[in-house]
PDB file of C-alpha atoms in Angstrom:
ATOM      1  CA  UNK A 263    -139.366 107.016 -14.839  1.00 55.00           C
ATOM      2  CA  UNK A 264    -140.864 106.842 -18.305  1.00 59.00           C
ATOM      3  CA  UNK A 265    -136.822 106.094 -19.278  1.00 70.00           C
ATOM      4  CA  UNK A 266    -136.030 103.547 -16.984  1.00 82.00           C
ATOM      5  CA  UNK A 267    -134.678 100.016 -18.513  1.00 85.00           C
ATOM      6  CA  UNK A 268    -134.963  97.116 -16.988  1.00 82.00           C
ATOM      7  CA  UNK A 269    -131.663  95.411 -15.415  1.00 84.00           C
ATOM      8  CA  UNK A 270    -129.907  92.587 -17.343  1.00 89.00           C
ATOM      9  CA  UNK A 271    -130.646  89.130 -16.546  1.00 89.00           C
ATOM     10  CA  UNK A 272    -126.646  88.259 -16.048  1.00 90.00           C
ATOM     11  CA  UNK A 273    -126.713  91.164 -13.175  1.00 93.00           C
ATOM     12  CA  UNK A 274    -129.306  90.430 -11.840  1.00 92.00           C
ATOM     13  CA  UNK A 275    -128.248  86.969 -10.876  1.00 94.00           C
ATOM     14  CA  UNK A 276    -124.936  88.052 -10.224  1.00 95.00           C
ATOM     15  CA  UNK A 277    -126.941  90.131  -7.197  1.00 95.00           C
ATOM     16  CA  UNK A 278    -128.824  87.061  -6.388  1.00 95.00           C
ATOM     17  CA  UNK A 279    -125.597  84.917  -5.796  1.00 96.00           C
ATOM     18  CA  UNK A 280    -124.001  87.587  -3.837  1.00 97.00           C
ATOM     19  CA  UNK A 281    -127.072  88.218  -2.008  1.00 97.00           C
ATOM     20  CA  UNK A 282    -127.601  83.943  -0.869  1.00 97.00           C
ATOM     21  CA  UNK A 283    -123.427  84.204  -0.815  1.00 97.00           C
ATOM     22  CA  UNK A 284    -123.606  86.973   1.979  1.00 97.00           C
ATOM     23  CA  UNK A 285    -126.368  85.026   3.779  1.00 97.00           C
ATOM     24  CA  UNK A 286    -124.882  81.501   4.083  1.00 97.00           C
ATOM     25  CA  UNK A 287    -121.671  83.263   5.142  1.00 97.00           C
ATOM     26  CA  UNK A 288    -124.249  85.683   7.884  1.00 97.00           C
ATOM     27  CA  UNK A 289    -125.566  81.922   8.853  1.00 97.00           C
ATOM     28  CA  UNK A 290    -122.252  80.603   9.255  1.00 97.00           C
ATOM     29  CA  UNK A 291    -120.825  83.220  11.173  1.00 96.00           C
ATOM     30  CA  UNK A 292    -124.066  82.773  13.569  1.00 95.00           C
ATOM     31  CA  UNK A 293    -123.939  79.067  14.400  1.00 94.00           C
ATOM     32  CA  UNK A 294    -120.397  79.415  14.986  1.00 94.00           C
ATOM     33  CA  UNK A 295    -120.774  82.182  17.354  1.00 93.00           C
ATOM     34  CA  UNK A 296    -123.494  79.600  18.863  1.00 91.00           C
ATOM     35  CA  UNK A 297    -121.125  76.549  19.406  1.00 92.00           C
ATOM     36  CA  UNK A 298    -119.342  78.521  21.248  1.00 93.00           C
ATOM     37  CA  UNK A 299    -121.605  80.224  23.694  1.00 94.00           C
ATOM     38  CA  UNK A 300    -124.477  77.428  23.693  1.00 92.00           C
ATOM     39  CA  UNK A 301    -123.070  76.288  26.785  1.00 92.00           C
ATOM     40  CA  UNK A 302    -123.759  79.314  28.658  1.00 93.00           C
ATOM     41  CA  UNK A 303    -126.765  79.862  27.266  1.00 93.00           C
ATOM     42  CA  UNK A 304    -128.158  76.413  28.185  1.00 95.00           C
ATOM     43  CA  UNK A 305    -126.898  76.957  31.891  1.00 96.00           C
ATOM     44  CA  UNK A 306    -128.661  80.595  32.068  1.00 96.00           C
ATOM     45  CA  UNK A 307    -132.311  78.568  30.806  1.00 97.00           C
ATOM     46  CA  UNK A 308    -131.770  75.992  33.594  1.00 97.00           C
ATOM     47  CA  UNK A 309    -131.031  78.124  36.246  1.00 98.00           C
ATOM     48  CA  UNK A 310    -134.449  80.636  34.822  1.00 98.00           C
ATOM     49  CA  UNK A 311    -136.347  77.540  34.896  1.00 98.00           C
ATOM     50  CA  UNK A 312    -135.231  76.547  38.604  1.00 98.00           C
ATOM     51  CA  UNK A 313    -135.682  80.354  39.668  1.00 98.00           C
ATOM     52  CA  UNK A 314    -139.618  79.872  38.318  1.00 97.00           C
ATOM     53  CA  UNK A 315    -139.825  76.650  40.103  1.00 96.00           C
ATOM     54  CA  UNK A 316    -138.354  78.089  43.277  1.00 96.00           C
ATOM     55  CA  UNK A 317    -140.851  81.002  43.021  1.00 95.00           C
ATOM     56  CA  UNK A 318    -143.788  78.783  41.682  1.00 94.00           C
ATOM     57  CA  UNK A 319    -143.328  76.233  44.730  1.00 93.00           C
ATOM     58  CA  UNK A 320    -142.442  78.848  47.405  1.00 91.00           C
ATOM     59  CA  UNK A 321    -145.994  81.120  46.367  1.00 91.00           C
ATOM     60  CA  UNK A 322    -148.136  77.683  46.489  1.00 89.00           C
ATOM     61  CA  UNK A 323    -146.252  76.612  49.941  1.00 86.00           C
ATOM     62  CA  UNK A 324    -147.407  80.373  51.316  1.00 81.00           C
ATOM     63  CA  UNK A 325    -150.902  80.264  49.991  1.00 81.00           C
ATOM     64  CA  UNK A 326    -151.500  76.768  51.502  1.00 78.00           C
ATOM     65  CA  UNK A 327    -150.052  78.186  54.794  1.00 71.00           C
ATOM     66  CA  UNK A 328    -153.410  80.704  55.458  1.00 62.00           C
TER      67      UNK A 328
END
């Protein structure tokens, strides 16, 4: 280790701007995976949502019953 230089400043932010280069294009590539499916998605919440309404109102209904 005691030989070790340090890497140049040009490479270095060569690395940087590939590194935020491959990110925006990783963030890209996500939202427009998203716009497609958010549809779906959005009808999977609701109908969770109603299921724990439907479960929440149907346990309260039984426990009032006794």
């Amino acid at each position: 280790m005691a030989d070790e230089t340090p890497t140049p400043t040009p490479q270095r932010f060569f690395r940087a701007c590939l590194l935020l280069l491959g990110g925006v294009l990783a963030l890209w590539f996500a939202l427009e995976l998203l716009t497609q499916i958010w549809g779906w998605l959005l009808l999977i919440a609701a109908i969770a949502v109603i299921w724990c309404i439907a479960v929440w109102a149907y346990r309260y209904w039984w426990s009032r019953r006794f």
